[in-house]
Short mmCIF file of C-alpha atoms in Angstrom, two decimals:
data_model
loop_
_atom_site.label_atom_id
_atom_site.label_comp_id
_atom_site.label_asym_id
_atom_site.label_seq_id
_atom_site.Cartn_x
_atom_site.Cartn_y
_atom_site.Cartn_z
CA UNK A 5 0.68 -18.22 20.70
CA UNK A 6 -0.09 -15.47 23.23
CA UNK A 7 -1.81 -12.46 21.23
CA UNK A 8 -2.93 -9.24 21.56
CA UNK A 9 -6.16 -7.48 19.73
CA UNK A 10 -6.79 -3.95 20.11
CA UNK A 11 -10.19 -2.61 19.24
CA UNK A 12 -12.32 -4.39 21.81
CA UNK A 13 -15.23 -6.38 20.60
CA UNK A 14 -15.61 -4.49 16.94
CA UNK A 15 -16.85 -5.39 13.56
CA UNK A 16 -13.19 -6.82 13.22
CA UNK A 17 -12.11 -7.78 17.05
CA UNK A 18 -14.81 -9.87 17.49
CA UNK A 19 -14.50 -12.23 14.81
CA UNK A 20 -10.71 -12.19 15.14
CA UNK A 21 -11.01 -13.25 18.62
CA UNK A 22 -13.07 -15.80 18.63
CA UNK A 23 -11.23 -17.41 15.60
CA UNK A 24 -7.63 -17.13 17.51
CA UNK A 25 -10.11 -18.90 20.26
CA UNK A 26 -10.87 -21.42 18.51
CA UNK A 27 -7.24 -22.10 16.50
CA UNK A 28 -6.04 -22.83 20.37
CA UNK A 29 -4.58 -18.78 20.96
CA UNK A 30 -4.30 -17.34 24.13
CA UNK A 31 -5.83 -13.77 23.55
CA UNK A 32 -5.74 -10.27 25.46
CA UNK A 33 -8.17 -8.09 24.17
CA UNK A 34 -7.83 -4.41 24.59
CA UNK A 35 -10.71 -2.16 25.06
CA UNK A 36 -11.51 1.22 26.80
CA UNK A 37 -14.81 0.58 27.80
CA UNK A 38 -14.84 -1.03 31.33
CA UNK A 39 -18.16 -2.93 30.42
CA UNK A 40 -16.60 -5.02 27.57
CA UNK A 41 -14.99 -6.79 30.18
CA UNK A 42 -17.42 -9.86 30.84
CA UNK A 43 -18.30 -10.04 27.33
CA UNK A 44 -14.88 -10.52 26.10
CA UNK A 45 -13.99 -13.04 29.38
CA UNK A 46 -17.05 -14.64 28.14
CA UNK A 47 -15.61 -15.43 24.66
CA UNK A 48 -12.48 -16.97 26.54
CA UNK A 49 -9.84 -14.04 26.32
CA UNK A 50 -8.56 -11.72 28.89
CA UNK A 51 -9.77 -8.33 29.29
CA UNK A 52 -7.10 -5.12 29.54
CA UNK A 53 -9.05 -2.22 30.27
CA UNK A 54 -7.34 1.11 29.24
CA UNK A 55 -6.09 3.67 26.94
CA UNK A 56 -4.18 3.18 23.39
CA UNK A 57 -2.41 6.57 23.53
CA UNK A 58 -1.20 4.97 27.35
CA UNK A 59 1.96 4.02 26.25
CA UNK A 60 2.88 2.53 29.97
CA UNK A 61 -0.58 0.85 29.42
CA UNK A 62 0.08 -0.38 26.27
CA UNK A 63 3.78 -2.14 27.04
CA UNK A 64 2.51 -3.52 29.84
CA UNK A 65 -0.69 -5.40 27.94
CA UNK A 66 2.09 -6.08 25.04
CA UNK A 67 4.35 -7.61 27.55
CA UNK A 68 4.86 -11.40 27.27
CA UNK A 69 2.89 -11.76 24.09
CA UNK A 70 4.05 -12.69 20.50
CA UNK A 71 2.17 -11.04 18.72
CA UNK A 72 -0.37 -8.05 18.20
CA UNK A 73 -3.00 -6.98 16.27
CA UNK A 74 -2.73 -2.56 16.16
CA UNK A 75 -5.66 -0.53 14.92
CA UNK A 76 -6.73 3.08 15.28
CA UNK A 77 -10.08 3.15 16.21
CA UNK A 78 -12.07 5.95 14.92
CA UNK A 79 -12.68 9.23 16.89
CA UNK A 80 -15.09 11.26 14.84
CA UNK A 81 -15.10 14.01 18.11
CA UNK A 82 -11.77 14.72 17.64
CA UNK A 83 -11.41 17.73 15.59
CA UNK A 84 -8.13 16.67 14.84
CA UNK A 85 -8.45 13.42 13.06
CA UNK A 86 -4.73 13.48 11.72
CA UNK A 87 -2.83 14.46 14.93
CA UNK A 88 -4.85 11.56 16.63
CA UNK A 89 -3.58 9.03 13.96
CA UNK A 90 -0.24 10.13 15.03
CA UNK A 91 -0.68 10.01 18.89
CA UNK A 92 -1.97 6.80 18.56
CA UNK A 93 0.46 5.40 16.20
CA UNK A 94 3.12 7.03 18.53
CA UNK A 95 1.87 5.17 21.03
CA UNK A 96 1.84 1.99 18.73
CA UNK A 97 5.60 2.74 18.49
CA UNK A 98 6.80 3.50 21.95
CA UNK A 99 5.00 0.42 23.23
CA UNK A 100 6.54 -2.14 21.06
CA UNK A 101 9.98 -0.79 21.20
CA UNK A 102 9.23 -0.81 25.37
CA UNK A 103 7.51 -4.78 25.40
CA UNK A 104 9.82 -5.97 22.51
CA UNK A 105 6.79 -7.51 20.84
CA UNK A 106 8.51 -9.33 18.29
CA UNK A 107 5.05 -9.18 15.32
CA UNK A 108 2.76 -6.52 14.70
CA UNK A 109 -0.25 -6.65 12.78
CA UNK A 110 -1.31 -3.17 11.74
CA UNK A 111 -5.03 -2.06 10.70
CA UNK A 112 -4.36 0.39 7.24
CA UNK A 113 -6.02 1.51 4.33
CA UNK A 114 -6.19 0.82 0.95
CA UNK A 115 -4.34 4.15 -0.87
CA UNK A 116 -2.20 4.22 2.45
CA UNK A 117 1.13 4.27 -0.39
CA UNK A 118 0.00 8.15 -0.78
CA UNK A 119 1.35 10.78 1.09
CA UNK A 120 -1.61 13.53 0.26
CA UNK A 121 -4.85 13.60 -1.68
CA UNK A 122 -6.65 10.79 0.22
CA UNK A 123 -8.38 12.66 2.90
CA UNK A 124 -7.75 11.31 6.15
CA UNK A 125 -6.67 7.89 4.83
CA UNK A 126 -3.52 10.38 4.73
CA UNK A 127 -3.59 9.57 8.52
CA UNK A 128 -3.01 5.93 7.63
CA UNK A 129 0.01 7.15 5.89
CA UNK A 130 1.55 8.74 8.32
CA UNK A 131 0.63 5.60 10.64
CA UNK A 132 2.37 3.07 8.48
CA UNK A 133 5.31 5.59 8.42
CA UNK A 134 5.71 5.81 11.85
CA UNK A 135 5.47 1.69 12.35
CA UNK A 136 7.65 1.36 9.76
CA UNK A 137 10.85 2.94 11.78
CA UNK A 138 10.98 -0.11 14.14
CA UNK A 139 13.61 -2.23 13.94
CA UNK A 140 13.76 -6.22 14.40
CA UNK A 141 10.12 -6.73 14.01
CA UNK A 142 7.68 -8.29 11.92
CA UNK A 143 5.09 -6.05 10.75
CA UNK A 144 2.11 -6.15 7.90
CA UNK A 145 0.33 -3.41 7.17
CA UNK A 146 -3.10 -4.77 6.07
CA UNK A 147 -5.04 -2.64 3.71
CA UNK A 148 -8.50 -3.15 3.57
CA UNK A 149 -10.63 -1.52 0.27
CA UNK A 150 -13.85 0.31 1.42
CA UNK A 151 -15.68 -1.37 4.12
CA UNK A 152 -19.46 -2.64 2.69
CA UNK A 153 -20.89 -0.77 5.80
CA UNK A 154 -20.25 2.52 4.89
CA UNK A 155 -22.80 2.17 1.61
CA UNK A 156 -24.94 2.76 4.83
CA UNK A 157 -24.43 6.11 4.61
CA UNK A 158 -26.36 6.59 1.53
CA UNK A 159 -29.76 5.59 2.67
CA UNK A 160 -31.04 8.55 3.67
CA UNK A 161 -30.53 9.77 0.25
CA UNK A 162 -31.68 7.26 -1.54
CA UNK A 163 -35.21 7.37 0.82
CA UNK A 164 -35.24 11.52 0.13
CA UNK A 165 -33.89 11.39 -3.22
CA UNK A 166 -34.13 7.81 -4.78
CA UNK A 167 -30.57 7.70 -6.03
CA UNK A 168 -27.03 7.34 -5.20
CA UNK A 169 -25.10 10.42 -5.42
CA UNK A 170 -21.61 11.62 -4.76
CA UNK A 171 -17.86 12.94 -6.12
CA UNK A 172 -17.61 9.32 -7.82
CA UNK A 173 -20.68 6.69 -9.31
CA UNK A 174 -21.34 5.36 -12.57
CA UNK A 175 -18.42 3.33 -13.71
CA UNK A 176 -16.26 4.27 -11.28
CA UNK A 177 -14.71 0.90 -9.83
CA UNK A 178 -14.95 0.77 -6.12
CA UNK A 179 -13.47 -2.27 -4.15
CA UNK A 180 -15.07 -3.54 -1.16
CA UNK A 181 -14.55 -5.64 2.14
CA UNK A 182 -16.48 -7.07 5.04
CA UNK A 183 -14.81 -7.19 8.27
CA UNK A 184 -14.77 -11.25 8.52
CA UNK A 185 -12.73 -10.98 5.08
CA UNK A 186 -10.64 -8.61 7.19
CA UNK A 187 -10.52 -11.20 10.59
CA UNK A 188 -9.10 -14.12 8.20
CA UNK A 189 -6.50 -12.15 6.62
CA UNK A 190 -5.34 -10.71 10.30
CA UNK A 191 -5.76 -14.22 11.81
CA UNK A 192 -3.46 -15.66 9.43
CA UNK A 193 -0.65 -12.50 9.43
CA UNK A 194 -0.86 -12.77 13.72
CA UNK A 195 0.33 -16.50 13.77
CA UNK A 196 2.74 -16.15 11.03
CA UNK A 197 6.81 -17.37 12.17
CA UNK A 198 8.23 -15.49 9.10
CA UNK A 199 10.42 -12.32 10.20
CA UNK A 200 9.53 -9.40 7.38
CA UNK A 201 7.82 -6.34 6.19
CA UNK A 202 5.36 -6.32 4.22
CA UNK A 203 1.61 -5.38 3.08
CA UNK A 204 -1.74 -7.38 2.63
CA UNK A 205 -4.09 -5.84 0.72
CA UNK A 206 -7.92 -7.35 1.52
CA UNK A 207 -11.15 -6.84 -0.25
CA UNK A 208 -14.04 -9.07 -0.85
CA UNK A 209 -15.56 -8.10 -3.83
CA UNK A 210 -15.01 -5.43 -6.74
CA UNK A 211 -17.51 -3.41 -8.92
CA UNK A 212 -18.82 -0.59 -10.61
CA UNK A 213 -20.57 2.01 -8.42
CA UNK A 214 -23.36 1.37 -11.77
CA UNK A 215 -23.57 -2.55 -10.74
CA UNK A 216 -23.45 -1.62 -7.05
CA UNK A 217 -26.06 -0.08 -6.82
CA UNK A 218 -28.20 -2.06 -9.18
CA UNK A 219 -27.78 -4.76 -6.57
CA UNK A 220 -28.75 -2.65 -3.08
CA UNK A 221 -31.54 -1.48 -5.54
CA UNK A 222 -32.88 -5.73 -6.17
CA UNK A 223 -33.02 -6.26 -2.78
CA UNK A 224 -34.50 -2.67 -1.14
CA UNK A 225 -37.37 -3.15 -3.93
CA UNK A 226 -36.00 -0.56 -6.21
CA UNK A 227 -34.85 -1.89 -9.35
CA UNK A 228 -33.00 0.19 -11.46
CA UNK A 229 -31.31 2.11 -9.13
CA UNK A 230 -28.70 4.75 -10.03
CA UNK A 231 -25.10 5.74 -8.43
CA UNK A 232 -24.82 9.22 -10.06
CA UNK A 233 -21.39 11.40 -10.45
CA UNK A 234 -22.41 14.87 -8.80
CA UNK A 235 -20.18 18.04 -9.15
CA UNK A 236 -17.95 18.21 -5.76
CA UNK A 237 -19.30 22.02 -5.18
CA UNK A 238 -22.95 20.30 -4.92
CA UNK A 239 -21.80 17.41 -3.04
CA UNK A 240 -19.41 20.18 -0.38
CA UNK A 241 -22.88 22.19 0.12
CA UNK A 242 -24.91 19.25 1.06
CA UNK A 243 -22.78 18.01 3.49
CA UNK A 244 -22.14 21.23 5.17
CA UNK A 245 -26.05 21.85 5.06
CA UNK A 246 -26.23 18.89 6.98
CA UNK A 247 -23.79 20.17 9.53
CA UNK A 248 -20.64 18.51 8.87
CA UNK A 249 -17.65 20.85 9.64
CA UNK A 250 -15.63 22.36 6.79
CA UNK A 251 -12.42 20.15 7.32
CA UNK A 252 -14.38 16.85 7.56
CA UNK A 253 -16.67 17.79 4.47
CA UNK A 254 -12.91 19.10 2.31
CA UNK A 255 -11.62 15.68 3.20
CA UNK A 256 -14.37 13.59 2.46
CA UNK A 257 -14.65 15.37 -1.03
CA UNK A 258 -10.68 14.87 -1.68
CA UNK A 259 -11.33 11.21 -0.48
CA UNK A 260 -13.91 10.84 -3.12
CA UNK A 261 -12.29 12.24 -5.85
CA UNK A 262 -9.55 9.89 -5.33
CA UNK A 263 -11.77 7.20 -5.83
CA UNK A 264 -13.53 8.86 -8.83
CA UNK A 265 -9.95 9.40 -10.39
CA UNK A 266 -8.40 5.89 -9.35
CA UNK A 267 -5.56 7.03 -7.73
CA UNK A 268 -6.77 5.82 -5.01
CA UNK A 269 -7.00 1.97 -5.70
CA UNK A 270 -3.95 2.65 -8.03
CA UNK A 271 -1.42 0.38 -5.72
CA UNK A 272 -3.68 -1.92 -5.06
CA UNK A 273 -4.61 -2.84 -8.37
CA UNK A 274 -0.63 -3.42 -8.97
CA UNK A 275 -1.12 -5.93 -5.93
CA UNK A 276 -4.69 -7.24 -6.45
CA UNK A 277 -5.40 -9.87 -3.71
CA UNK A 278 -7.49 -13.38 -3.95
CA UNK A 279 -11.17 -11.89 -2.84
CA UNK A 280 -12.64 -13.11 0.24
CA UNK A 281 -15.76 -14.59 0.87
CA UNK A 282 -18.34 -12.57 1.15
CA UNK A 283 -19.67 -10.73 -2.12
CA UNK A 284 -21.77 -8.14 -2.61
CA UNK A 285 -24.97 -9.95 -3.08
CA UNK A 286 -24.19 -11.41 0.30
CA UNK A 287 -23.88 -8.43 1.89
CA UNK A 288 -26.84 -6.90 0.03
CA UNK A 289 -29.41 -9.00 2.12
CA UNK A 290 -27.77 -6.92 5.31
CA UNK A 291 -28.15 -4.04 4.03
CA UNK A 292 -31.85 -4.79 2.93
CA UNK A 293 -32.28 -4.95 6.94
CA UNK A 294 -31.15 -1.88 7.89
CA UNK A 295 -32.65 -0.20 4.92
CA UNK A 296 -35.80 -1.80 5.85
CA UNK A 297 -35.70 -0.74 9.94
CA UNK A 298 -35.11 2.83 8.95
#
């Protein structure tokens, strides 16, 4: 099959590529940075160097193929993260009604089935809404839990404070993906010959923040480690101390009380998926690395 991926060379376009490689796939990849070019010729693919809210740009690269993998990549500079969901997804649209790309993967987000009180997953939302007005395709929306890589974000804290702490913790559930969970699932929706709608959700493991954080704790060296529930107006302050604007702190907050509350996962535990392969522990020893070079 002749496929496109969009999102260059990412934590899920790299993987993706070189396993449509490797099934026998003809791939374009898309990127906007001119010097991804060799490296993704290198893996075997073709290289189409431009810009997703092109829609001229994006019909032509569409053009000929069978199918295509659609993600927003993320633009923290833009001030404006929903009205960039919907320029891009706008894009999405105009291009495969121009190409008549006959299958479209699309990159969503768990708690996409809400309309409001998701922070800007709501721009997922809106995204799958917008897709989801084309006719005569095949589309699946694939909704990935929260990606293992953003538990990141907490290190600083737990170096400066020696603790987890946010809007949810404790027993909150939180379900979890890596990226190559994310590749398989896409691989497999991309080279599908069925003719339907429909949504994948994709996670690769599932816990309490409580046990989470008992096992980043084992392997950083600090046993017993806690993921604590902290009042929202606490957690709001910090983050503006820290300089994040007003809008992007609001929405992270609403984001996390979704989580805390479970109305975020709610759908998703009505459609629980078959985990993928890489658990927690597993993805503990990474984070042991990067907690360990910083």
């Amino acid at each position: 099959m002749n496929i496109v991926v969009t999102g260059s060379l990412g934590n899920i376009g790299q993987p993706l590529t070189e396993t449509l490689i490797k099934d026998g796939h003809s791939v374009k990849v898309i990127s906007s940075h001119l010097e991804r070019k060799e490296s993704i010729e290198r893996l075997g693919a073709t290289a189409a160097i431009g810009n997703l809210a092109d829609v001229d740009f994006l019909a032509n690269a569409f053009k000929g193929a069978d199918s295509a993998f659609c993600m927003i990549p993320p633009d923290y500079t833009n001030p404006d993260q929903l009205g960039y969901y919907e320029t891009i997804a706008r894009s999405y649209e105009q291009a495969v009604k121009a190409s008549a790309i006959g299958r479209v993967v699309f990159l969503s987000s768990y708690g996409a089935d809400l309309p409001a009180g998701t922070g800007f997953i709501t721009g997922s939302y809106k995204s799958e809404q917008i897709l989801n007005s084309i006719t005569n395709i095949a589309l699946t929306h694939i909704r990935p839990s929260f990606f293992y890589y953003n538990l990141l974000a907490f290190i600083g804290m737990i170096r400066s404070a020696g603790f987890i702490g946010s809007v949810y913790g404790g027993e909150d559930r939180l379900t979890m993906v890596a990226p190559k969970d994310i590749a398989v699932a896409v691989a497999e929706e991309l080279t599908k010959t069925d003719n339907i709608k429909h949504i994948r959700y994709v996670a690769s493991d599932d816990r309490t923040c409580r046990e989470i954080a008992a096992v980043l704790g084992e392997a950083i060296g600090i046993p017993g480690l806690k993921w604590l529930v902290l009042p929202k107006e606490e957690v709001l302050r910090a983050l503006k101390n820290n300089g994040m604007p007003e809008e992007f702190a609001n929405k992270y907050v609403e984001l996390g009380e979704a989580i805390h509350t479970g109305k975020l996962r709610a759908d998703y535990d009505k459609h629980t998926p078959a985990l993928g392969t890489v658990t927690l522990e597993a993805y503990a020893v990474e984070f042991a690395k990067v907690f360990a070079d910083k």
